[in-house]
Coordinates of C-alpha atoms and ligand atoms in Angstrom, one line a residue:
X1 CA 83.4 18.3 85.4
X2 CA 80.9 20.8 84.1
X3 CA 79.7 18.2 81.6
X4 CA 79.2 15.6 84.2
X5 CA 77.3 18.1 86.4
X6 CA 75.0 19.0 83.5
X7 CA 74.4 15.4 82.4
X8 CA 73.5 14.4 86.0
X9 CA 71.0 17.2 86.5
X10 CA 69.4 16.5 83.1
X11 CA 69.2 12.8 83.8
X12 CA 67.8 13.3 87.3
X13 CA 65.5 16.2 86.6
X14 CA 62.7 13.9 85.6
X15 CA 62.7 12.0 88.9
X16 CA 60.3 13.1 91.7
X17 CA 61.9 14.7 94.8
X18 CA 60.7 15.1 98.3
X19 CA 62.3 18.5 99.1
X20 CA 61.4 18.7 102.8
X21 CA 62.8 15.9 104.8
X22 CA 64.1 16.3 108.3
X23 CA 67.2 14.6 109.7
X24 CA 67.2 13.9 113.5
X25 CA 69.8 12.4 115.8
X26 CA 70.9 12.3 119.4
X27 CA 74.7 12.5 118.6
X28 CA 75.3 8.7 118.6
X29 CA 78.3 7.9 116.5
X30 CA 79.7 11.4 116.9
X31 CA 77.4 13.1 114.4
X32 CA 77.2 16.3 116.5
X33 CA 73.4 16.2 116.5
X34 CA 71.4 16.7 119.7
X35 CA 67.7 16.3 120.6
X36 CA 65.8 17.4 123.7
X37 CA 62.4 15.9 124.0
X38 CA 60.4 16.8 127.1
X39 CA 56.8 17.0 128.3
X40 CA 54.1 16.4 125.8
X41 CA 56.6 16.1 123.0
X42 CA 57.6 12.7 124.3
X43 CA 54.5 10.8 123.1
X44 CA 54.6 12.9 119.9
X45 CA 58.2 11.8 119.3
X46 CA 57.3 8.1 120.1
X47 CA 54.4 8.3 117.6
X48 CA 56.8 9.7 114.9
X49 CA 59.2 6.9 115.5
X50 CA 56.4 4.3 115.0
X51 CA 55.3 6.1 111.9
X52 CA 58.6 5.8 110.2
X53 CA 59.1 2.2 111.4
X54 CA 61.6 2.6 114.2
X55 CA 61.1 1.4 117.8
X56 CA 60.8 4.2 120.3
X57 CA 63.9 2.7 122.1
X58 CA 65.9 4.1 119.1
X59 CA 65.5 7.6 120.7
X60 CA 68.1 6.7 123.3
X61 CA 70.1 4.2 121.2
X62 CA 72.0 4.5 117.9
X63 CA 69.3 6.9 116.6
X64 CA 71.5 8.8 114.1
X65 CA 72.5 5.7 112.1
X66 CA 69.1 3.9 112.4
X67 CA 67.2 7.1 111.3
X68 CA 69.4 7.7 108.3
X69 CA 69.4 4.0 107.2
X70 CA 65.6 3.9 107.5
X71 CA 65.2 7.1 105.5
X72 CA 67.4 5.8 102.8
X73 CA 65.4 2.6 102.6
X74 CA 62.1 4.5 102.4
X75 CA 63.5 6.7 99.5
X76 CA 64.8 3.7 97.6
X77 CA 61.6 1.8 97.9
X78 CA 59.4 4.7 96.8
X79 CA 58.5 6.5 93.6
X80 CA 61.1 9.2 94.6
X81 CA 64.5 9.6 93.0
X82 CA 65.8 11.7 95.9
X83 CA 65.1 13.6 99.1
X84 CA 66.4 17.0 100.2
X85 CA 67.6 16.4 103.8
X86 CA 67.6 19.3 106.2
X87 CA 70.2 20.5 108.7
X88 CA 68.8 22.4 111.7
X89 CA 70.6 25.4 113.1
X90 CA 70.8 26.5 116.8
X91 CA 68.9 29.5 118.0
X92 CA 70.8 32.8 118.1
X93 CA 69.9 36.3 119.3
X94 CA 70.2 39.2 116.8
X95 CA 73.7 40.0 118.1
X96 CA 74.9 36.5 117.2
X97 CA 75.0 34.9 120.6
X98 CA 73.6 31.4 121.0
X99 CA 70.4 31.4 123.1
X100 CA 71.1 28.6 125.4
X101 CA 68.3 26.2 126.3
X102 CA 65.9 27.5 123.6
X103 CA 66.1 25.1 120.8
X104 CA 64.8 21.5 120.9
X105 CA 67.2 19.9 118.4
X106 CA 70.3 20.5 116.4
X107 CA 71.6 18.9 113.1
X108 CA 74.9 20.2 112.0
X109 CA 75.6 21.1 108.4
X110 CA 78.7 18.9 108.3
X111 CA 76.4 15.9 109.1
X112 CA 73.9 16.4 106.3
X113 CA 76.7 17.2 103.9
X114 CA 78.4 13.9 104.9
X115 CA 75.2 11.9 104.5
X116 CA 74.7 13.4 101.0
X117 CA 78.3 12.6 100.0
X118 CA 77.7 9.0 101.0
X119 CA 74.3 8.5 99.4
X120 CA 73.3 9.8 96.0
X121 CA 69.5 9.8 97.1
X122 CA 70.2 12.5 99.6
X123 CA 70.6 16.2 98.6
X124 CA 71.9 18.4 101.4
X125 CA 70.1 21.5 102.7
X126 CA 72.2 23.4 105.3
X127 CA 70.9 25.7 108.0
X128 CA 72.7 28.9 108.9
X129 CA 71.5 31.7 111.2
X130 CA 72.6 34.9 109.4
X131 CA 73.3 36.7 112.8
X132 CA 76.1 34.2 113.5
X133 CA 79.5 36.0 113.7
X134 CA 80.8 33.5 111.1
X135 CA 77.6 33.3 109.0
X136 CA 79.3 34.2 105.7
X137 CA 82.3 31.9 106.4
X138 CA 79.9 29.1 107.2
X139 CA 78.0 29.8 104.0
X140 CA 81.2 29.5 102.0
X141 CA 82.1 26.3 103.8
X142 CA 78.7 24.8 103.0
X143 CA 78.9 25.9 99.3
X144 CA 82.3 24.2 99.0
X145 CA 80.8 21.2 100.8
X146 CA 78.1 20.8 98.2
X147 CA 75.0 22.5 99.7
X148 CA 72.0 22.7 97.4
X149 CA 69.6 24.6 99.6
X150 CA 69.4 26.5 102.9
X151 CA 66.7 25.9 105.5
X152 CA 65.6 28.0 108.5
X153 CA 62.5 28.6 110.6
X154 CA 62.4 32.4 111.2
X155 CA 59.9 32.0 114.1
X156 CA 61.8 29.2 115.9
X157 CA 65.4 30.3 115.0
X158 CA 64.6 33.9 115.9
X159 CA 65.6 35.2 112.4
X160 CA 64.2 38.6 111.3
X161 CA 65.0 38.0 107.6
X162 CA 64.2 41.6 106.8
X163 CA 67.0 42.9 109.1
X164 CA 69.2 45.0 106.7
X165 CA 72.3 43.6 108.5
X166 CA 71.7 40.3 106.6
X167 CA 71.7 41.9 103.2
X168 CA 75.2 40.6 102.3
X169 CA 74.2 37.1 103.4
X170 CA 71.1 37.0 101.2
X171 CA 73.1 38.6 98.3
X172 CA 75.7 35.8 98.5
X173 CA 73.0 33.2 98.6
X174 CA 71.4 34.7 95.5
X175 CA 74.7 35.0 93.7
X176 CA 75.6 31.4 94.4
X177 CA 72.2 30.1 93.4
X178 CA 71.4 28.7 96.8
X179 CA 67.6 28.7 97.4
X180 CA 66.1 29.4 100.8
X181 CA 63.5 27.1 102.3
X182 CA 61.9 29.1 105.2
X183 CA 59.2 27.9 107.6
X184 CA 56.0 30.0 107.4
X185 CA 52.8 29.8 109.4
X186 CA 52.3 28.4 112.9
X187 CA 54.5 25.7 114.3
X188 CA 53.8 23.2 117.1
X189 CA 56.6 20.6 117.0
X190 CA 59.5 23.0 117.5
X191 CA 59.4 25.7 120.2
X192 CA 58.5 29.2 118.8
X193 CA 60.6 32.2 119.9
X194 CA 59.0 34.9 117.8
X195 CA 55.4 34.1 116.9
X196 CA 55.1 37.1 114.5
X197 CA 57.9 35.8 112.3
X198 CA 55.5 33.1 111.0
X199 CA 54.3 35.8 108.6
X200 CA 55.7 35.3 105.1
X201 CA 56.3 39.1 104.8
X202 CA 59.4 38.3 106.9
X203 CA 60.9 37.0 103.6
X204 CA 60.7 40.2 101.6
X205 CA 64.4 41.2 102.0
X206 CA 65.8 37.9 100.7
X207 CA 63.2 38.0 97.9
X208 CA 64.3 41.5 97.0
X209 CA 67.9 40.4 97.0
X210 CA 67.1 37.8 94.4
X211 CA 67.1 34.7 96.5
X212 CA 64.7 32.0 95.3
X213 CA 62.5 31.5 98.4
X214 CA 60.3 28.6 99.2
X215 CA 57.6 29.3 101.9
X216 CA 57.3 25.9 103.7
X217 CA 53.6 24.9 104.2
X218 CA 52.5 27.9 102.0
X219 CA 52.1 29.8 105.3
X220 CA 49.1 27.7 106.3
X221 CA 48.2 27.5 110.0
X222 CA 49.2 24.4 112.0
X223 CA 47.1 24.9 115.2
X224 CA 43.4 25.9 115.2
X225 CA 44.2 29.2 116.9
X226 CA 47.2 30.2 114.8
X227 CA 46.8 33.3 112.7
X228 CA 46.2 32.5 109.0
X229 CA 48.8 33.8 106.6
X230 CA 47.9 31.8 103.5
X231 CA 46.2 34.8 101.8
X232 CA 49.4 36.8 102.5
X233 CA 51.5 34.1 100.8
X234 CA 49.1 33.9 97.9
X235 CA 49.3 37.7 97.3
X236 CA 53.1 37.6 97.5
X237 CA 53.3 34.9 94.9
X238 CA 51.6 37.4 92.5
X239 CA 54.2 40.0 93.4
X240 CA 57.4 38.0 93.5
X241 CA 58.3 35.7 90.6
X242 CA 61.0 34.1 92.8
X243 CA 58.6 32.9 95.6
X244 CA 57.5 29.3 95.8
X245 CA 55.5 27.2 98.3
X246 CA 55.8 23.6 99.4
X247 CA 53.1 21.1 100.2
X248 CA 54.8 19.8 103.3
X249 CA 52.5 18.5 106.1
X250 CA 49.4 19.0 104.0
X251 CA 48.5 15.5 105.1
X252 CA 47.9 16.5 108.7
X253 CA 44.5 18.1 109.6
X254 CA 44.2 21.9 109.2
X255 CA 47.4 22.4 107.1
X256 CA 45.7 21.0 104.1
X257 CA 42.8 23.5 104.2
X258 CA 44.0 25.4 101.1
X259 CA 44.8 22.6 98.7
X260 CA 42.1 23.7 96.2
X261 CA 43.6 27.3 96.0
X262 CA 47.1 25.8 95.6
X263 CA 45.9 23.8 92.6
X264 CA 44.9 27.1 90.8
X265 CA 47.2 29.4 88.9
X266 CA 49.3 31.3 89.6
X267 CA 50.1 29.2 92.7
X268 CA 50.0 25.8 90.9
X269 CA 53.2 26.7 88.9
X270 CA 55.0 27.5 92.2
X271 CA 54.2 24.4 94.1
X272 CA 56.9 22.0 95.3
X273 CA 56.4 18.5 96.7
X274 CA 57.6 18.0 100.3
X275 CA 56.4 15.7 103.1
X276 CA 57.9 17.2 106.3
X277 CA 59.1 13.7 107.2
X278 CA 59.0 12.4 110.0
X279 CA 55.7 14.3 110.5
X280 CA 52.8 11.7 110.3
X281 CA 51.0 11.3 107.0
X282 CA 47.2 10.5 107.1
X283 CA 44.7 10.8 104.3
X284 CA 41.6 11.3 106.5
X285 CA 41.5 15.1 106.1
X286 CA 42.0 14.9 102.3
X287 CA 39.1 12.4 102.1
X288 CA 36.8 14.4 104.4
X289 CA 37.5 17.6 102.4
X290 CA 36.8 15.7 99.2
X291 CA 40.3 16.0 97.7
X292 CA 40.6 12.3 97.3
X293 CA 37.9 9.6 97.0
X294 CA 37.3 6.8 99.5
X295 CA 39.1 4.1 97.4
X296 CA 42.2 6.2 96.9
X297 CA 42.3 7.1 100.6
X298 CA 42.0 3.5 101.7
X299 CA 44.6 2.3 99.2
X300 CA 47.3 4.7 100.3
X301 CA 46.4 5.1 103.9
X302 CA 47.5 1.4 104.4
X303 CA 50.8 1.9 102.6
X304 CA 53.6 1.2 105.0
X305 CA 56.1 3.7 103.4
X306 CA 55.1 7.1 104.6
X307 CA 57.1 9.0 101.9
X308 CA 55.2 7.0 99.3
X309 CA 51.9 7.5 101.1
X310 CA 52.4 11.2 101.1
X311 CA 53.6 11.3 97.5
X312 CA 50.6 9.3 96.2
X313 CA 48.0 11.2 98.3
X314 CA 49.3 14.5 96.9
X315 CA 49.3 13.2 93.3
X316 CA 45.7 12.0 93.9
X317 CA 44.7 15.4 95.2
X318 CA 45.7 16.8 91.8
X319 CA 49.3 18.0 92.3
X320 CA 50.9 17.2 88.9
X321 CA 54.2 15.4 88.3
X322 CA 55.9 18.9 87.7
X323 CA 55.2 19.8 91.3
X324 CA 57.5 16.9 92.3
X325 CA 60.3 17.7 89.8
X326 CA 60.2 21.5 89.8
X327 CA 62.7 21.6 92.6
X328 CA 65.5 20.5 90.3
X329 CA 65.3 24.0 88.6
X330 CA 65.7 25.7 92.0
X331 CA 68.4 23.6 93.7
X332 CA 72.0 24.9 93.4
X333 CA 74.0 22.8 91.0
X334 CA 76.8 21.6 93.2
X335 CA 79.7 20.0 91.3
X336 CA 80.7 17.9 94.3
X337 CA 77.4 16.2 94.3
X338 CA 77.7 15.3 90.6
X339 CA 81.1 13.5 91.1
X340 CA 79.8 10.7 93.2
Ligands
ZN1 ZN1 59.6 20.9 108.5

């Protein structure tokens, strides 16, 4: 069993991975997912559907199956070997009670674990609020189920990661080798509960507990008026050898403002390739900023596979092959995954 696990990771570690891919569903087919899209998020959701090649009618139809099938097809027809697919937790208060009516979508851990068992191109990232009364039990269930990463959005999920009460939870993650992908910087597609938790300093306790932490978006701002935390992230990379950053959503305007700094050491050796699928991917900003030339922009902007478009634009910006395979060194080696 151990040998098979080792040989699989050795074999696959050369393949590029998109380590930041969202799963979405409306619960069709009994997946347990839910989705609330209201107000100005409706046209945004319709646009995302079009981007990934699904009709907007899928939103009210068999979305869960259509979305997963489309994602699988995109991975298989791209340069990628795999995608880390993300569960999405409900919002809890610090006493561990669900905050009803606050979140905009939910993707249960059982669903991403199942998708990953059924498709070797999918690697499962679970999502657990550490204030949940059963947080440690859920963590064990997910480890047994083959989880390779944990994802949360401290500002949207209302998680003060520095709360000492969560120490045991972070220690268990560190001990089991489960890395943490945490949203940092502003956020405009999911409702924000605690704006100040966008600051990457919120991740100091898990880092001190030895968890490998990935700051999604390198703490860049999303909206024009968001506070800028990139410099905070950049300083923290120098202090914490176990802190990484991902390039997710760098192909939307504003987020990609710090690409040049990300391509310099010591940041470059901590960069991980992620798209933030189904967030739209456009090369206009990269071209305007001079990260890619006109010909490259035109070539990939037209590409119908948005995972491939994102991958090729990032490579053209100068992110090396290692930034797309480094994640293999961070992901927990789950024996269950290797036995498919
Ligand atoms: Zn994301």
